[in-house]
Short mmCIF file of C-alpha atoms in Angstrom, two decimals:
data_model
loop_
_atom_site.label_atom_id
_atom_site.label_comp_id
_atom_site.label_asym_id
_atom_site.label_seq_id
_atom_site.Cartn_x
_atom_site.Cartn_y
_atom_site.Cartn_z
CA MET A 1 89.46 25.65 135.78
CA ASN A 2 87.99 26.71 139.03
CA GLU A 3 86.02 29.44 137.40
CA LEU A 4 84.50 26.96 135.06
CA LEU A 5 83.52 24.57 137.81
CA GLY A 6 81.96 27.41 139.78
CA ALA A 7 79.82 28.35 136.76
CA LEU A 8 78.77 24.81 136.23
CA GLY A 9 77.45 24.52 139.83
CA ASP A 10 77.13 21.40 141.85
CA PRO A 11 78.46 18.08 140.41
CA VAL A 12 76.33 15.04 139.84
CA THR A 13 76.73 12.74 142.84
CA ASP A 14 74.06 10.12 142.22
CA PRO A 15 73.69 8.85 138.64
CA GLU A 16 70.28 7.24 139.46
CA GLU A 17 68.95 10.50 140.85
CA GLU A 18 70.29 12.55 137.95
CA SER A 19 68.57 10.12 135.53
CA PHE A 20 65.30 10.44 137.36
CA LEU A 21 65.57 14.31 137.28
CA VAL A 22 66.37 14.49 133.62
CA PHE A 23 63.64 12.13 132.54
CA SER A 24 61.10 13.94 134.84
CA GLN A 25 61.19 16.76 132.26
CA ALA A 26 58.47 17.13 129.58
CA ILE A 27 60.26 15.46 126.72
CA PRO A 28 58.96 16.25 123.33
CA SER A 29 58.27 13.34 120.97
CA ARG A 30 60.97 13.27 118.19
CA SER A 31 61.01 9.57 117.49
CA LEU A 32 64.67 8.55 116.95
CA GLY A 33 65.67 12.22 116.32
CA PHE A 34 66.59 12.33 112.59
CA ILE A 35 66.15 15.82 110.96
CA ASN A 36 65.14 14.17 107.63
CA SER A 37 66.34 10.51 107.27
CA LYS A 38 65.17 10.47 103.58
CA ALA A 39 66.83 13.58 102.16
CA THR A 40 70.30 13.29 100.55
CA LEU A 41 70.83 17.09 101.03
CA LEU A 42 69.88 19.31 103.97
CA GLU A 43 70.07 23.07 103.85
CA LEU A 44 70.64 24.39 107.37
CA THR A 45 71.74 27.64 108.99
CA VAL A 46 74.02 27.07 111.99
CA ALA A 47 75.86 29.76 113.97
CA GLY A 48 75.09 32.42 111.34
CA ARG A 49 76.38 30.18 108.32
CA ASP A 50 74.25 28.62 105.71
CA LEU A 51 75.38 24.84 105.28
CA SER A 52 74.52 22.40 102.62
CA ILE A 53 75.03 18.94 104.08
CA HIS A 54 75.02 15.77 102.10
CA GLN A 55 73.88 12.64 103.91
CA SER A 56 73.13 9.05 102.90
CA PRO A 57 69.64 7.60 103.56
CA ALA A 58 70.74 4.46 101.67
CA LEU A 59 73.62 3.80 103.99
CA LEU A 60 71.44 4.44 106.99
CA SER A 61 69.09 1.66 105.91
CA SER A 62 71.85 -0.67 104.92
CA ASN A 63 72.83 -3.90 106.75
CA ARG A 64 76.31 -2.76 107.75
CA LYS A 65 76.87 -4.63 110.99
CA GLU A 66 79.33 -1.99 112.44
CA GLY A 67 76.68 0.61 112.43
CA THR A 68 75.06 3.20 110.10
CA THR A 69 73.78 6.01 112.37
CA GLY A 70 76.48 8.45 111.36
CA ALA A 71 75.13 8.42 107.80
CA VAL A 72 72.51 11.14 108.51
CA VAL A 73 72.16 14.32 110.71
CA TRP A 74 70.56 14.04 114.06
CA SER A 75 68.27 16.81 115.62
CA VAL A 76 70.66 17.67 118.48
CA THR A 77 73.76 18.33 116.17
CA PRO A 78 72.88 21.66 114.80
CA LEU A 79 71.63 22.94 118.18
CA PHE A 80 74.68 21.83 119.94
CA ALA A 81 76.83 23.33 117.20
CA GLU A 82 74.91 26.63 117.59
CA TRP A 83 75.61 26.52 121.40
CA ILE A 84 79.21 25.43 121.30
CA ALA A 85 80.07 28.06 118.71
CA SER A 86 78.47 30.85 120.88
CA ASP A 87 79.95 32.89 123.66
CA ASN A 88 79.44 29.99 125.95
CA VAL A 89 80.97 29.14 129.37
CA LEU A 90 83.98 27.24 127.67
CA ALA A 91 84.77 30.09 125.42
CA LYS A 92 84.49 32.64 128.37
CA TYR A 93 87.11 30.77 130.41
CA GLY A 94 89.58 30.41 127.62
CA PHE A 95 89.07 26.80 126.42
CA PHE A 96 88.56 28.02 122.91
CA SER A 97 91.46 29.97 121.47
CA SER A 98 93.94 29.95 118.71
CA GLU A 99 96.05 27.53 120.75
CA SER A 100 93.22 25.14 121.55
CA ILE A 101 92.82 21.57 120.21
CA VAL A 102 89.27 20.17 120.12
CA LEU A 103 88.51 16.45 119.28
CA GLU A 104 85.11 15.15 118.38
CA LEU A 105 84.03 11.50 118.79
CA GLY A 106 81.49 10.07 116.43
CA CYS A 107 81.20 13.19 114.26
CA GLY A 108 79.14 11.45 111.49
CA VAL A 109 79.09 12.57 107.88
CA SER A 110 77.83 16.18 108.43
CA GLY A 111 80.88 17.98 110.01
CA ILE A 112 78.44 20.57 111.40
CA VAL A 113 80.15 21.02 114.82
CA ALA A 114 83.56 21.06 113.24
CA LEU A 115 82.53 23.84 110.72
CA SER A 116 80.87 25.87 113.48
CA LEU A 117 83.57 25.76 116.13
CA ALA A 118 86.79 25.42 114.07
CA PRO A 119 87.08 29.25 113.54
CA GLN A 120 87.48 29.68 117.15
CA VAL A 121 90.34 27.11 117.83
CA GLY A 122 93.69 26.35 116.67
CA LYS A 123 92.92 22.67 115.63
CA TYR A 124 89.83 20.61 115.31
CA VAL A 125 89.92 16.83 114.87
CA ALA A 126 86.83 15.11 113.57
CA THR A 127 86.81 11.31 114.29
CA ASP A 128 84.56 8.45 113.32
CA GLN A 129 84.57 5.10 111.69
CA ASP A 130 85.91 4.94 108.09
CA TYR A 131 82.47 4.56 106.52
CA VAL A 132 81.52 8.36 107.16
CA LEU A 133 84.74 9.82 105.96
CA LYS A 134 83.85 10.17 102.25
CA LEU A 135 80.75 12.32 102.81
CA LEU A 136 82.38 14.01 105.80
CA LYS A 137 85.34 15.23 103.72
CA GLN A 138 82.87 16.31 100.89
CA ASN A 139 80.79 18.28 103.47
CA LEU A 140 83.83 19.92 105.03
CA ALA A 141 85.29 20.88 101.70
CA GLU A 142 82.10 22.22 100.15
CA ASN A 143 81.09 24.26 103.23
CA PHE A 144 84.55 25.58 103.93
CA THR A 145 85.01 29.32 103.37
CA GLU A 146 87.85 31.73 104.06
CA LYS A 147 85.82 32.98 107.06
CA ALA A 148 86.23 29.50 108.51
CA ILE A 149 89.90 30.03 109.07
CA PRO A 150 90.84 31.19 112.54
CA LEU A 151 91.99 34.86 112.50
CA SER A 152 95.33 33.76 113.90
CA LYS A 153 95.96 31.62 110.84
CA ARG A 154 94.85 34.03 108.08
CA LYS A 155 97.45 35.76 105.84
CA GLN A 156 96.79 38.59 103.51
CA GLY A 157 96.68 37.24 99.96
CA SER A 158 97.31 33.66 101.04
CA LYS A 159 96.34 31.13 98.45
CA LYS A 160 95.92 28.57 101.24
CA ALA A 161 93.19 30.83 102.73
CA LYS A 162 91.21 30.88 99.51
CA SER A 163 91.39 27.22 98.74
CA THR A 164 88.27 24.98 99.16
CA SER A 165 89.99 21.75 98.42
CA LEU A 166 91.04 19.07 100.83
CA LYS A 167 94.77 18.75 101.18
CA THR A 168 96.49 15.43 100.81
CA ASP A 169 96.55 14.95 104.61
CA ASP A 170 92.82 15.20 104.88
CA THR A 171 92.83 18.74 106.25
CA VAL A 172 90.33 21.58 105.52
CA SER A 173 91.54 24.85 106.97
CA ASN A 174 92.33 23.68 110.57
CA ILE A 175 89.90 20.85 110.54
CA GLU A 176 91.50 17.28 110.36
CA THR A 177 89.76 13.91 110.05
CA LEU A 178 90.76 10.73 111.75
CA ILE A 179 89.50 7.20 111.76
CA LEU A 180 88.57 6.14 115.30
CA ASP A 181 86.58 3.12 116.11
CA TRP A 182 85.93 3.01 119.91
CA GLU A 183 85.85 -0.86 119.87
CA LEU A 184 88.87 -1.44 117.77
CA ASP A 185 91.30 1.55 117.73
CA SER A 186 93.79 2.66 120.28
CA VAL A 187 94.10 6.38 121.16
CA ALA A 188 97.82 6.03 121.76
CA THR A 189 98.81 7.37 118.39
CA ILE A 190 96.74 10.55 118.90
CA PRO A 191 99.69 12.64 120.27
CA ARG A 192 101.82 11.72 117.31
CA PHE A 193 98.84 12.51 114.97
CA LEU A 194 98.61 15.95 116.60
CA GLY A 195 102.43 16.46 116.39
CA GLN A 196 102.84 16.29 120.16
CA THR A 197 105.40 14.65 122.50
CA GLN A 198 104.40 11.02 123.01
CA ALA A 199 103.11 10.09 126.45
CA GLY A 200 106.00 8.88 128.52
CA GLY A 201 108.32 11.40 126.90
CA ASP A 202 108.73 15.02 128.04
CA GLN A 203 105.69 15.44 130.22
CA ASP A 204 106.03 19.19 130.38
CA GLY A 205 105.43 19.54 126.60
CA PRO A 206 101.94 19.87 125.06
CA ILE A 207 99.96 16.63 125.09
CA GLY A 208 96.39 15.58 124.42
CA VAL A 209 93.44 17.93 123.67
CA ASP A 210 91.67 20.82 125.44
CA VAL A 211 88.14 19.75 124.78
CA LEU A 212 86.75 16.32 123.85
CA ILE A 213 83.20 16.53 122.24
CA ALA A 214 80.64 13.82 121.76
CA CYS A 215 77.23 14.69 120.24
CA ASP A 216 74.39 12.00 120.40
CA CYS A 217 76.81 9.05 120.50
CA ILE A 218 75.13 6.93 123.05
CA TYR A 219 71.82 5.24 122.01
CA ASN A 220 72.28 1.58 123.03
CA ASP A 221 73.92 -0.33 125.83
CA ALA A 222 76.60 -2.04 123.71
CA LEU A 223 78.27 1.32 122.93
CA ILE A 224 78.44 2.45 126.53
CA GLU A 225 81.79 0.82 127.78
CA PRO A 226 83.71 1.32 124.58
CA PHE A 227 82.59 4.96 124.40
CA VAL A 228 83.40 5.71 128.13
CA ASN A 229 86.82 3.94 127.84
CA THR A 230 87.66 5.95 124.82
CA CYS A 231 86.82 9.19 126.53
CA THR A 232 88.87 8.02 129.55
CA GLN A 233 91.88 7.11 127.43
CA ILE A 234 91.80 10.49 125.51
CA CYS A 235 91.43 12.55 128.70
CA HIS A 236 94.18 10.47 130.40
CA LEU A 237 96.63 11.72 127.77
CA ARG A 238 96.34 15.37 129.26
CA SER A 239 96.82 13.98 132.80
CA THR A 240 100.56 13.39 132.05
CA SER A 241 101.10 17.25 131.55
CA LYS A 242 102.32 19.27 134.47
CA THR A 243 101.53 22.60 132.76
CA GLN A 244 98.25 22.21 130.95
CA ARG A 245 94.56 22.17 132.26
CA PRO A 246 92.84 18.82 132.22
CA THR A 247 90.69 17.88 129.13
CA VAL A 248 87.04 18.84 129.44
CA CYS A 249 84.75 16.23 128.07
CA VAL A 250 81.43 17.57 126.83
CA VAL A 251 78.62 15.08 126.00
CA ALA A 252 75.36 16.14 124.36
CA GLN A 253 72.47 13.74 124.01
CA GLN A 254 68.90 13.51 123.00
CA LEU A 255 66.75 11.92 125.74
CA ARG A 256 65.39 8.67 124.44
CA SER A 257 65.73 5.68 126.80
CA SER A 258 66.09 6.29 130.52
CA GLU A 259 67.71 2.87 131.05
CA VAL A 260 70.48 3.60 128.39
CA PHE A 261 71.05 7.07 129.82
CA GLU A 262 71.34 5.82 133.33
CA SER A 263 73.74 3.06 132.31
CA TRP A 264 75.84 5.55 130.42
CA LEU A 265 75.86 7.99 133.44
CA LYS A 266 76.92 5.32 135.88
CA ALA A 267 79.73 4.23 133.63
CA PHE A 268 80.86 7.78 132.88
CA HIS A 269 80.57 8.77 136.66
CA ARG A 270 82.92 5.96 137.67
CA SER A 271 85.78 7.63 135.85
CA PHE A 272 84.69 11.28 135.69
CA ASP A 273 83.45 14.08 137.98
CA VAL A 274 80.26 15.09 136.08
CA TRP A 275 78.22 18.24 135.85
CA ARG A 276 75.02 18.87 133.92
CA VAL A 277 75.23 22.09 132.23
CA PRO A 278 72.62 24.45 133.77
CA ASP A 279 69.91 26.17 131.78
CA GLU A 280 71.41 29.70 132.41
CA LEU A 281 74.44 28.54 130.33
CA LEU A 282 72.57 27.11 127.49
CA ILE A 283 70.60 28.44 124.45
CA ASP A 284 66.80 28.13 124.60
CA ALA A 285 66.75 25.10 122.29
CA LEU A 286 68.74 23.05 124.68
CA LYS A 287 67.21 24.00 127.96
CA GLU A 288 65.09 21.88 130.25
CA ASN A 289 62.01 20.35 128.53
CA SER A 290 63.72 20.46 125.18
CA GLY A 291 64.40 16.80 125.17
CA PHE A 292 68.17 17.43 125.13
CA VAL A 293 70.86 17.40 127.85
CA ILE A 294 74.55 18.33 128.12
CA HIS A 295 76.97 17.16 130.61
CA ALA A 296 80.59 18.05 131.18
CA GLY A 297 83.16 15.73 132.78
CA LEU A 298 86.64 15.97 134.18
CA LEU A 299 88.71 12.79 134.58
CA ARG A 300 89.35 11.88 138.13
CA GLU A 301 93.02 11.64 138.89
CA GLU A 302 92.72 8.05 140.15
CA SER A 303 90.90 6.85 136.94
CA LYS A 304 92.76 4.62 134.63
CA PRO A 305 91.65 3.54 131.13
CA ILE A 306 90.72 -0.08 130.76
#
């Protein structure tokens, strides 16, 4: 962990100053940041793989009060997937391995980050509200290939390795899907979902996840507190372990509203030590003046979920 923190450099100490520095960049105009909000099918190449991604413009424009933004693909998603699946700082220091568990919040319908990173980890859990799951499962199934199975899980001649169908437990290869609404659902069942010891049981056993990912999940004030509290709760699961490294929370965003960003960072900073991932650790498309930013957080020992 010390090596990772050394690579990330100095932590953010003042959220207001960090917000000023971030929004002092030359931010390209991308409107809201859809790749193409009218297309029902996107053809993308991410991390060396050609992907065909179904999305739902009709659902995006519907009046669903719980939200519709996960119905289409946002610009930062394939760029973040390209970076997170590369030989990045987390991979270098062993956070992605055949034993690692990664959980993504607000994954949306595409499954792009899951499809890109899953080959490097033991288990990937893609979570969102229930309205995205139908297209999410379709995209995972149709873009799954044998190459997407981690090397540690492949078996010569295995029928499982050649299947492109969803299993009855909603698993494609090592990617699992889980309904998780930040405002309504508790994360207390996640250890049982992962087949782990429940919090409060044997605290020396495996618990929680290694890396928590959120890609473009914050775009209005109403989401900030539920989002940060969910991040806190999930990272707090790992804090009960005496033998495992703490969960690293990675948050990627497109820069839109300085007010919303600053409000998020203040809330996040109250519970997490925070680092902005420096340019030397990013791919060109995510560096300064790109209009995107990535932060990493470690839950403070004294932090408790609300």
